Amino acid sequence: MWYKEIWDAILEEENNDNPFIEFAWFYNWWQIVGRKERVELYAIEHEGTIRAFFPFTVSIRWGVRVYAFAGENIANYTGVVAKKEWLQQVTTFVFDELIKKHRHILFSLHGLLESKVSTKILEQYFVERQLRTSLFRVVTPYLAFSEIDFQRHFNQRRKMHGVDRRERKLRNLGSLERRETSQDELWQMFRLFDRRWAKKLDTSGFTKGKKRDFFERLTMLKGEALQVEVDALVFENQWIAFTYGLCCRGRYVTYALAHEPTFNLFGAGRIVTQEAIQRTFTANYRLYDMSIGYESYKFDWRSDIDFTRQMLASSGTKRTNLLAGFLSLKQRLKEFMKGNQRVVDWKRNTLGHLRYLVKYGKVKDWLEYGQQFVEKFIRLKQVELYELSPSEDVSPQQPVGNLFEEMSIQEAMQLDQEEVMALLYKGYTIYKDSFAETNKLAFALHATNWRVDSMQIVEALPKQTYFLAYDVFKQIDIITAFLRKIKPAQTLWVSVSFWQWRKRKRLVQLGYKPISRMKHYKLARFERHRVEKYTESGGDVHSVH
């Protein structure tokens, strides 16, 4: 490690803010992830003083030596370690020498930020030497704190997508805080990342094998320009989201982000992002870099954009030109896919879900997936709304006692079911069986709205009325008797789908009366909905989107 002091001194003098070219990053990558890679590190010396470092990995493809900057599949950005006044000379010298030494050579240089001087010098070199060059770029949004009125920008952005409203809902349910993590808590970060990407296609490998060891090692760095900061969003003492950021001389680079799938409706990922942005501003960071990619949340927060390039340059022989053409075609296809959000979503979500089903899916999961797929093209739904008013209640009196009780948020979290957390998000009070050995949702009650989620209908309830949902047909008698006991003066509404004929029959026997029927038809792009009211209390005009 005797190069470390020289390497660090060069970057310190240049006030480097690219964490991926720091010695601490390169050395730990080489020791853990790149141990089996063929690494060639060039130190350029002039008059007894080292002026620059060029860390390359080398591979042989089709008889061609392919040079890439170290960490090609893990470092978002790369570059040359050199003082600005020496950059052009050392770049020309190194690449000239490599071309002289190897006849069949190709340079595949990734992670080159267009705002950096080294990128312009590399491009200039390839143009001057008339090397066949292909350029590819991907957007890199960032937030420069010096260019904005932060408080105004922050308050405006946190209202987008109703993030402020979602955060309030979460805080009303329990304690929510941002927490800086300790070393012995990192297992929760990796676990949360795996849960988030279990049904999606993850290409980062953040939690896999040597990469996990590497990212964990970086969190142990002390006294280096490169530091790792992990921000955890903790709800009721449980991690629900995190950001893993790399910090270097005033620049914060978001590297990994994940949130608990059951808290998806609460926007946990967006909340932890805004918390990290606010913290970095308070800590006097200069730049919040959201890294490469076209994700919508990055554009929501950015103040400007940069671009990250990949350059392919060959020595001009037939063999290298052929390989360069193949790699160029592959990269253009990759660039197209990343630039089209619909393609990205299909690859990430649809293929990821199919992979999950192939590995772990049960018959029930396959049937549910098949139903969702068919309903994208054909959908026939009919839902009826039933009412039980106190004056018309003919249900038999039953000794229900304290058979049901409200389920706490901690108990709901233990169920690990997204649909249960969704009920809490939508404002339901959820009840469990008081005498069951394990917690299990019995039914949910809403005091202000009635809703049919399958038809996207949400309407206000009349006064003195409750809406019953998620009830089990076999317990409808007991649930009705229990609600009549705890809310004797309230009217009950409950919905019934077309296929629940037994429940419909039992509701009539208990004194419920139909007040409204909703139908929804879809065939490809043709959609139609219809509402029939039986009484004046059957709700207002319904809209289906």
PDB file of C-alpha atoms in Angstrom, residues 55-278:
ATOM      1  CA  PRO A  55      -6.068   1.393 -12.827  1.00  0.00           C
ATOM      2  CA  PHE A  56      -7.205  -0.996 -15.596  1.00  0.00           C
ATOM      3  CA  THR A  57      -8.719  -4.440 -15.791  1.00  0.00           C
ATOM      4  CA  VAL A  58      -7.807  -6.486 -18.869  1.00  0.00           C
ATOM      5  CA  SER A  59      -9.745  -9.262 -20.558  1.00  0.00           C
ATOM      6  CA  ILE A  60      -9.192 -11.188 -23.787  1.00  0.00           C
ATOM      7  CA  ARG A  61     -12.145 -11.436 -26.186  1.00  0.00           C
ATOM      8  CA  TRP A  62     -11.872 -12.839 -29.703  1.00  0.00           C
ATOM      9  CA  GLY A  63      -8.101 -12.479 -29.430  1.00  0.00           C
ATOM     10  CA  VAL A  64      -8.417  -8.772 -28.609  1.00  0.00           C
ATOM     11  CA  ARG A  65      -7.116  -7.189 -25.395  1.00  0.00           C
ATOM     12  CA  VAL A  66      -9.961  -5.182 -23.871  1.00  0.00           C
ATOM     13  CA  TYR A  67      -8.926  -2.475 -21.400  1.00  0.00           C
ATOM     14  CA  ALA A  68     -11.481  -1.067 -18.964  1.00  0.00           C
ATOM     15  CA  PHE A  69     -11.192   1.043 -15.847  1.00  0.00           C
ATOM     16  CA  ALA A  70     -11.166  -1.060 -12.675  1.00  0.00           C
ATOM     17  CA  GLY A  71     -14.551  -1.941 -11.181  1.00  0.00           C
ATOM     18  CA  GLU A  72     -16.470  -1.888 -14.462  1.00  0.00           C
ATOM     19  CA  ASN A  73     -19.554  -3.662 -13.102  1.00  0.00           C
ATOM     20  CA  ILE A  74     -19.628  -2.015  -9.695  1.00  0.00           C
ATOM     21  CA  ALA A  75     -18.323   1.572  -9.936  1.00  0.00           C
ATOM     22  CA  ASN A  76     -20.837   4.100 -11.228  1.00  0.00           C
ATOM     23  CA  TYR A  77     -18.114   6.574 -12.199  1.00  0.00           C
ATOM     24  CA  THR A  78     -14.446   6.183 -13.097  1.00  0.00           C
ATOM     25  CA  GLY A  79     -11.582   8.358 -14.249  1.00  0.00           C
ATOM     26  CA  VAL A  80      -7.849   9.019 -14.176  1.00  0.00           C
ATOM     27  CA  VAL A  81      -5.940   9.799 -10.991  1.00  0.00           C
ATOM     28  CA  ALA A  82      -3.772  12.772 -12.019  1.00  0.00           C
ATOM     29  CA  LYS A  83      -3.207  16.451 -11.410  1.00  0.00           C
ATOM     30  CA  LYS A  84      -5.010  18.651 -13.914  1.00  0.00           C
ATOM     31  CA  GLU A  85      -1.808  20.130 -15.400  1.00  0.00           C
ATOM     32  CA  TRP A  86      -0.459  16.632 -16.120  1.00  0.00           C
ATOM     33  CA  LEU A  87      -3.700  15.039 -17.278  1.00  0.00           C
ATOM     34  CA  GLN A  88      -3.308  15.497 -21.019  1.00  0.00           C
ATOM     35  CA  GLN A  89       0.358  14.478 -21.113  1.00  0.00           C
ATOM     36  CA  VAL A  90      -0.018  11.311 -19.042  1.00  0.00           C
ATOM     37  CA  THR A  91      -3.190  10.262 -20.909  1.00  0.00           C
ATOM     38  CA  THR A  92      -1.459  10.593 -24.271  1.00  0.00           C
ATOM     39  CA  PHE A  93       1.626   8.749 -23.007  1.00  0.00           C
ATOM     40  CA  VAL A  94      -0.229   5.780 -21.475  1.00  0.00           C
ATOM     41  CA  PHE A  95      -2.616   5.147 -24.354  1.00  0.00           C
ATOM     42  CA  ASP A  96       0.129   5.593 -26.968  1.00  0.00           C
ATOM     43  CA  GLU A  97       2.294   3.035 -25.187  1.00  0.00           C
ATOM     44  CA  LEU A  98      -0.546   0.525 -24.910  1.00  0.00           C
ATOM     45  CA  ILE A  99      -1.371   0.845 -28.611  1.00  0.00           C
ATOM     46  CA  LYS A 100       2.309   0.403 -29.547  1.00  0.00           C
ATOM     47  CA  LYS A 101       2.585  -2.686 -27.344  1.00  0.00           C
ATOM     48  CA  HIS A 102      -0.622  -4.443 -28.488  1.00  0.00           C
ATOM     49  CA  ARG A 103      -1.778  -4.559 -32.087  1.00  0.00           C
ATOM     50  CA  HIS A 104      -5.282  -5.812 -31.334  1.00  0.00           C
ATOM     51  CA  ILE A 105      -6.533  -3.573 -28.538  1.00  0.00           C
ATOM     52  CA  LEU A 106      -9.877  -2.092 -27.581  1.00  0.00           C
ATOM     53  CA  PHE A 107     -10.691   0.433 -24.860  1.00  0.00           C
ATOM     54  CA  SER A 108     -14.074   0.094 -23.123  1.00  0.00           C
ATOM     55  CA  LEU A 109     -14.143   2.985 -20.693  1.00  0.00           C
ATOM     56  CA  HIS A 110     -17.287   3.346 -18.602  1.00  0.00           C
ATOM     57  CA  GLY A 111     -18.483   5.784 -15.956  1.00  0.00           C
ATOM     58  CA  LEU A 112     -17.040   8.964 -17.481  1.00  0.00           C
ATOM     59  CA  LEU A 113     -18.890  12.032 -16.231  1.00  0.00           C
ATOM     60  CA  GLU A 114     -19.148  14.646 -18.967  1.00  0.00           C
ATOM     61  CA  SER A 115     -18.579  17.419 -16.420  1.00  0.00           C
ATOM     62  CA  LYS A 116     -15.094  16.074 -15.629  1.00  0.00           C
ATOM     63  CA  VAL A 117     -11.995  17.311 -17.482  1.00  0.00           C
ATOM     64  CA  SER A 118     -10.589  13.776 -17.853  1.00  0.00           C
ATOM     65  CA  THR A 119     -13.586  12.762 -19.997  1.00  0.00           C
ATOM     66  CA  LYS A 120     -12.977  15.600 -22.446  1.00  0.00           C
ATOM     67  CA  ILE A 121      -9.263  14.805 -22.657  1.00  0.00           C
ATOM     68  CA  LEU A 122      -9.929  11.116 -23.353  1.00  0.00           C
ATOM     69  CA  GLU A 123     -12.377  12.001 -26.117  1.00  0.00           C
ATOM     70  CA  GLN A 124      -9.909  14.498 -27.542  1.00  0.00           C
ATOM     71  CA  TYR A 125      -7.168  11.859 -27.572  1.00  0.00           C
ATOM     72  CA  PHE A 126      -9.273   9.323 -29.502  1.00  0.00           C
ATOM     73  CA  VAL A 127     -10.226  11.997 -32.045  1.00  0.00           C
ATOM     74  CA  GLU A 128      -6.627  13.125 -32.544  1.00  0.00           C
ATOM     75  CA  ARG A 129      -5.406   9.545 -33.027  1.00  0.00           C
ATOM     76  CA  GLN A 130      -8.337   8.897 -35.401  1.00  0.00           C
ATOM     77  CA  LEU A 131      -9.402   5.802 -33.497  1.00  0.00           C
ATOM     78  CA  ARG A 132     -12.800   4.380 -34.295  1.00  0.00           C
ATOM     79  CA  THR A 133     -14.894   5.559 -31.349  1.00  0.00           C
ATOM     80  CA  SER A 134     -18.469   4.960 -30.184  1.00  0.00           C
ATOM     81  CA  LEU A 135     -20.016   7.071 -27.440  1.00  0.00           C
ATOM     82  CA  PHE A 136     -22.937   6.168 -25.177  1.00  0.00           C
ATOM     83  CA  ARG A 137     -24.435   8.242 -22.419  1.00  0.00           C
ATOM     84  CA  VAL A 138     -26.910   7.878 -19.582  1.00  0.00           C
ATOM     85  CA  VAL A 139     -28.520  10.697 -17.636  1.00  0.00           C
ATOM     86  CA  THR A 140     -27.172  11.525 -14.174  1.00  0.00           C
ATOM     87  CA  PRO A 141     -29.492  13.834 -12.162  1.00  0.00           C
ATOM     88  CA  TYR A 142     -28.138  15.765  -9.203  1.00  0.00           C
ATOM     89  CA  LEU A 143     -29.136  18.416  -6.689  1.00  0.00           C
ATOM     90  CA  ALA A 144     -26.655  21.282  -6.272  1.00  0.00           C
ATOM     91  CA  PHE A 145     -27.533  23.030  -3.024  1.00  0.00           C
ATOM     92  CA  SER A 146     -25.785  26.281  -3.997  1.00  0.00           C
ATOM     93  CA  GLU A 147     -28.016  26.705  -7.063  1.00  0.00           C
ATOM     94  CA  ILE A 148     -31.384  26.637  -5.279  1.00  0.00           C
ATOM     95  CA  ASP A 149     -33.345  28.104  -2.420  1.00  0.00           C
ATOM     96  CA  PHE A 150     -33.264  24.842  -0.508  1.00  0.00           C
ATOM     97  CA  GLN A 151     -36.238  25.295   1.843  1.00  0.00           C
ATOM     98  CA  ARG A 152     -38.498  26.401  -0.992  1.00  0.00           C
ATOM     99  CA  HIS A 153     -37.272  23.593  -3.266  1.00  0.00           C
ATOM    100  CA  PHE A 154     -37.602  21.005  -0.475  1.00  0.00           C
ATOM    101  CA  ASN A 155     -41.140  22.019   0.518  1.00  0.00           C
ATOM    102  CA  GLN A 156     -42.307  21.974  -3.103  1.00  0.00           C
ATOM    103  CA  ARG A 157     -40.793  18.599  -3.926  1.00  0.00           C
ATOM    104  CA  ARG A 158     -41.985  16.785  -0.807  1.00  0.00           C
ATOM    105  CA  LYS A 159     -45.574  17.584  -1.809  1.00  0.00           C
ATOM    106  CA  MET A 160     -45.153  15.802  -5.142  1.00  0.00           C
ATOM    107  CA  HIS A 161     -46.902  12.410  -5.263  1.00  0.00           C
ATOM    108  CA  GLY A 162     -48.452  13.267  -1.876  1.00  0.00           C
ATOM    109  CA  VAL A 163     -45.290  12.310   0.014  1.00  0.00           C
ATOM    110  CA  ASP A 164     -46.020  14.805   2.806  1.00  0.00           C
ATOM    111  CA  ARG A 165     -49.536  13.360   3.168  1.00  0.00           C
ATOM    112  CA  ARG A 166     -48.232   9.792   3.228  1.00  0.00           C
ATOM    113  CA  GLU A 167     -45.652  10.705   5.838  1.00  0.00           C
ATOM    114  CA  ARG A 168     -48.347  12.223   8.057  1.00  0.00           C
ATOM    115  CA  LYS A 169     -50.403   9.026   7.783  1.00  0.00           C
ATOM    116  CA  LEU A 170     -47.393   6.983   8.849  1.00  0.00           C
ATOM    117  CA  ARG A 171     -46.613   9.261  11.793  1.00  0.00           C
ATOM    118  CA  ASN A 172     -50.244   9.058  12.918  1.00  0.00           C
ATOM    119  CA  LEU A 173     -49.922   5.272  13.103  1.00  0.00           C
ATOM    120  CA  GLY A 174     -46.700   5.160  15.111  1.00  0.00           C
ATOM    121  CA  SER A 175     -43.224   6.558  15.730  1.00  0.00           C
ATOM    122  CA  LEU A 176     -41.168   7.369  12.628  1.00  0.00           C
ATOM    123  CA  GLU A 177     -37.542   8.483  12.649  1.00  0.00           C
ATOM    124  CA  ARG A 178     -34.405   8.637  10.538  1.00  0.00           C
ATOM    125  CA  ARG A 179     -31.508   6.820  12.124  1.00  0.00           C
ATOM    126  CA  GLU A 180     -27.792   6.677  11.388  1.00  0.00           C
ATOM    127  CA  THR A 181     -26.810   3.034  11.589  1.00  0.00           C
ATOM    128  CA  SER A 182     -24.131   1.129  13.430  1.00  0.00           C
ATOM    129  CA  GLN A 183     -22.035  -1.748  12.107  1.00  0.00           C
ATOM    130  CA  ASP A 184     -24.058  -4.439  13.866  1.00  0.00           C
ATOM    131  CA  GLU A 185     -27.278  -3.227  12.176  1.00  0.00           C
ATOM    132  CA  LEU A 186     -26.103  -3.677   8.584  1.00  0.00           C
ATOM    133  CA  TRP A 187     -27.704  -7.107   8.316  1.00  0.00           C
ATOM    134  CA  GLN A 188     -31.061  -5.319   8.343  1.00  0.00           C
ATOM    135  CA  MET A 189     -29.972  -3.249   5.339  1.00  0.00           C
ATOM    136  CA  PHE A 190     -29.084  -6.325   3.266  1.00  0.00           C
ATOM    137  CA  ARG A 191     -32.217  -8.155   4.401  1.00  0.00           C
ATOM    138  CA  LEU A 192     -34.395  -5.201   3.435  1.00  0.00           C
ATOM    139  CA  PHE A 193     -32.739  -4.951   0.013  1.00  0.00           C
ATOM    140  CA  ASP A 194     -33.395  -8.649  -0.661  1.00  0.00           C
ATOM    141  CA  ARG A 195     -37.036  -8.305   0.396  1.00  0.00           C
ATOM    142  CA  ARG A 196     -37.521  -5.282  -1.832  1.00  0.00           C
ATOM    143  CA  TRP A 197     -36.071  -7.040  -4.883  1.00  0.00           C
ATOM    144  CA  ALA A 198     -37.433 -10.543  -4.215  1.00  0.00           C
ATOM    145  CA  LYS A 199     -40.072 -10.181  -6.966  1.00  0.00           C
ATOM    146  CA  LYS A 200     -38.030  -7.843  -9.154  1.00  0.00           C
ATOM    147  CA  LEU A 201     -35.003  -8.275 -11.386  1.00  0.00           C
ATOM    148  CA  ASP A 202     -31.950  -6.864  -9.616  1.00  0.00           C
ATOM    149  CA  THR A 203     -28.754  -6.487 -11.660  1.00  0.00           C
ATOM    150  CA  SER A 204     -26.645  -4.723  -9.016  1.00  0.00           C
ATOM    151  CA  GLY A 205     -25.741  -7.780  -6.921  1.00  0.00           C
ATOM    152  CA  PHE A 206     -25.590  -5.482  -3.882  1.00  0.00           C
ATOM    153  CA  THR A 207     -26.230  -8.284  -1.385  1.00  0.00           C
ATOM    154  CA  LYS A 208     -24.567 -11.162  -3.236  1.00  0.00           C
ATOM    155  CA  GLY A 209     -21.299 -12.873  -2.266  1.00  0.00           C
ATOM    156  CA  LYS A 210     -18.124 -10.816  -2.477  1.00  0.00           C
ATOM    157  CA  LYS A 211     -20.007  -7.627  -3.339  1.00  0.00           C
ATOM    158  CA  ARG A 212     -21.809  -7.756  -0.008  1.00  0.00           C
ATOM    159  CA  ASP A 213     -18.477  -8.191   1.788  1.00  0.00           C
ATOM    160  CA  PHE A 214     -17.070  -5.253  -0.161  1.00  0.00           C
ATOM    161  CA  PHE A 215     -19.921  -2.844   0.612  1.00  0.00           C
ATOM    162  CA  GLU A 216     -19.818  -3.882   4.255  1.00  0.00           C
ATOM    163  CA  ARG A 217     -16.050  -3.300   4.364  1.00  0.00           C
ATOM    164  CA  LEU A 218     -16.484   0.232   3.022  1.00  0.00           C
ATOM    165  CA  THR A 219     -18.672   1.129   6.001  1.00  0.00           C
ATOM    166  CA  MET A 220     -15.659   0.450   8.257  1.00  0.00           C
ATOM    167  CA  LEU A 221     -13.447   3.082   6.619  1.00  0.00           C
ATOM    168  CA  LYS A 222     -12.093   5.666   9.040  1.00  0.00           C
ATOM    169  CA  GLY A 223     -10.080   8.774   8.305  1.00  0.00           C
ATOM    170  CA  GLU A 224     -10.516   8.512   4.527  1.00  0.00           C
ATOM    171  CA  ALA A 225     -11.888  11.049   2.048  1.00  0.00           C
ATOM    172  CA  LEU A 226     -14.296   8.290   1.012  1.00  0.00           C
ATOM    173  CA  GLN A 227     -16.930   7.575   3.639  1.00  0.00           C
ATOM    174  CA  VAL A 228     -20.136   5.541   3.586  1.00  0.00           C
ATOM    175  CA  GLU A 229     -23.297   6.870   5.189  1.00  0.00           C
ATOM    176  CA  VAL A 230     -26.344   4.661   5.663  1.00  0.00           C
ATOM    177  CA  ASP A 231     -29.609   6.409   6.492  1.00  0.00           C
ATOM    178  CA  ALA A 232     -32.330   4.139   7.856  1.00  0.00           C
ATOM    179  CA  LEU A 233     -36.012   5.044   8.082  1.00  0.00           C
ATOM    180  CA  VAL A 234     -37.283   3.317  11.223  1.00  0.00           C
ATOM    181  CA  PHE A 235     -40.964   2.826  12.053  1.00  0.00           C
ATOM    182  CA  GLU A 236     -41.869   1.392  15.442  1.00  0.00           C
ATOM    183  CA  ASN A 237     -38.250   0.230  15.830  1.00  0.00           C
ATOM    184  CA  GLN A 238     -38.298  -1.654  12.511  1.00  0.00           C
ATOM    185  CA  TRP A 239     -36.352  -0.704   9.387  1.00  0.00           C
ATOM    186  CA  ILE A 240     -38.715   0.154   6.535  1.00  0.00           C
ATOM    187  CA  ALA A 241     -36.290   1.917   4.143  1.00  0.00           C
ATOM    188  CA  PHE A 242     -32.636   2.870   3.748  1.00  0.00           C
ATOM    189  CA  THR A 243     -30.181   4.692   1.519  1.00  0.00           C
ATOM    190  CA  TYR A 244     -26.548   3.636   1.114  1.00  0.00           C
ATOM    191  CA  GLY A 245     -24.498   6.662   0.094  1.00  0.00           C
ATOM    192  CA  LEU A 246     -20.852   7.255  -0.801  1.00  0.00           C
ATOM    193  CA  CYS A 247     -19.455  10.600   0.334  1.00  0.00           C
ATOM    194  CA  CYS A 248     -16.354  12.331  -0.939  1.00  0.00           C
ATOM    195  CA  ARG A 249     -15.344  15.955  -0.315  1.00  0.00           C
ATOM    196  CA  GLY A 250     -18.792  17.502  -0.338  1.00  0.00           C
ATOM    197  CA  ARG A 251     -20.423  15.109  -2.816  1.00  0.00           C
ATOM    198  CA  TYR A 252     -22.973  12.520  -1.707  1.00  0.00           C
ATOM    199  CA  VAL A 253     -23.639   9.741  -4.231  1.00  0.00           C
ATOM    200  CA  THR A 254     -26.711   7.560  -3.719  1.00  0.00           C
ATOM    201  CA  TYR A 255     -25.568   4.015  -4.449  1.00  0.00           C
ATOM    202  CA  ALA A 256     -28.341   1.753  -3.141  1.00  0.00           C
ATOM    203  CA  LEU A 257     -31.901   2.379  -1.994  1.00  0.00           C
ATOM    204  CA  ALA A 258     -34.642  -0.004  -0.876  1.00  0.00           C
ATOM    205  CA  HIS A 259     -37.835  -0.053   1.168  1.00  0.00           C
ATOM    206  CA  GLU A 260     -40.082  -2.590   2.851  1.00  0.00           C
ATOM    207  CA  PRO A 261     -42.625  -3.881   0.264  1.00  0.00           C
ATOM    208  CA  THR A 262     -45.468  -3.881   2.804  1.00  0.00           C
ATOM    209  CA  PHE A 263     -44.983  -0.106   3.219  1.00  0.00           C
ATOM    210  CA  ASN A 264     -45.110   0.595  -0.496  1.00  0.00           C
ATOM    211  CA  LEU A 265     -48.315   2.660  -0.322  1.00  0.00           C
ATOM    212  CA  PHE A 266     -46.799   4.887   2.354  1.00  0.00           C
ATOM    213  CA  GLY A 267     -44.000   5.893  -0.030  1.00  0.00           C
ATOM    214  CA  ALA A 268     -41.254   4.769   2.364  1.00  0.00           C
ATOM    215  CA  GLY A 269     -38.615   4.971  -0.402  1.00  0.00           C
ATOM    216  CA  ARG A 270     -39.475   8.578  -1.218  1.00  0.00           C
ATOM    217  CA  ILE A 271     -39.606   9.523   2.461  1.00  0.00           C
ATOM    218  CA  VAL A 272     -36.125   8.148   3.188  1.00  0.00           C
ATOM    219  CA  THR A 273     -34.788   9.963   0.107  1.00  0.00           C
ATOM    220  CA  GLN A 274     -36.120  13.306   1.329  1.00  0.00           C
ATOM    221  CA  GLU A 275     -34.699  12.599   4.783  1.00  0.00           C
ATOM    222  CA  ALA A 276     -31.262  11.888   3.294  1.00  0.00           C
ATOM    223  CA  ILE A 277     -31.415  15.053   1.185  1.00  0.00           C
ATOM    224  CA  GLN A 278     -32.317  17.180   4.187  1.00  0.00           C
TER     225      GLN A 278
END
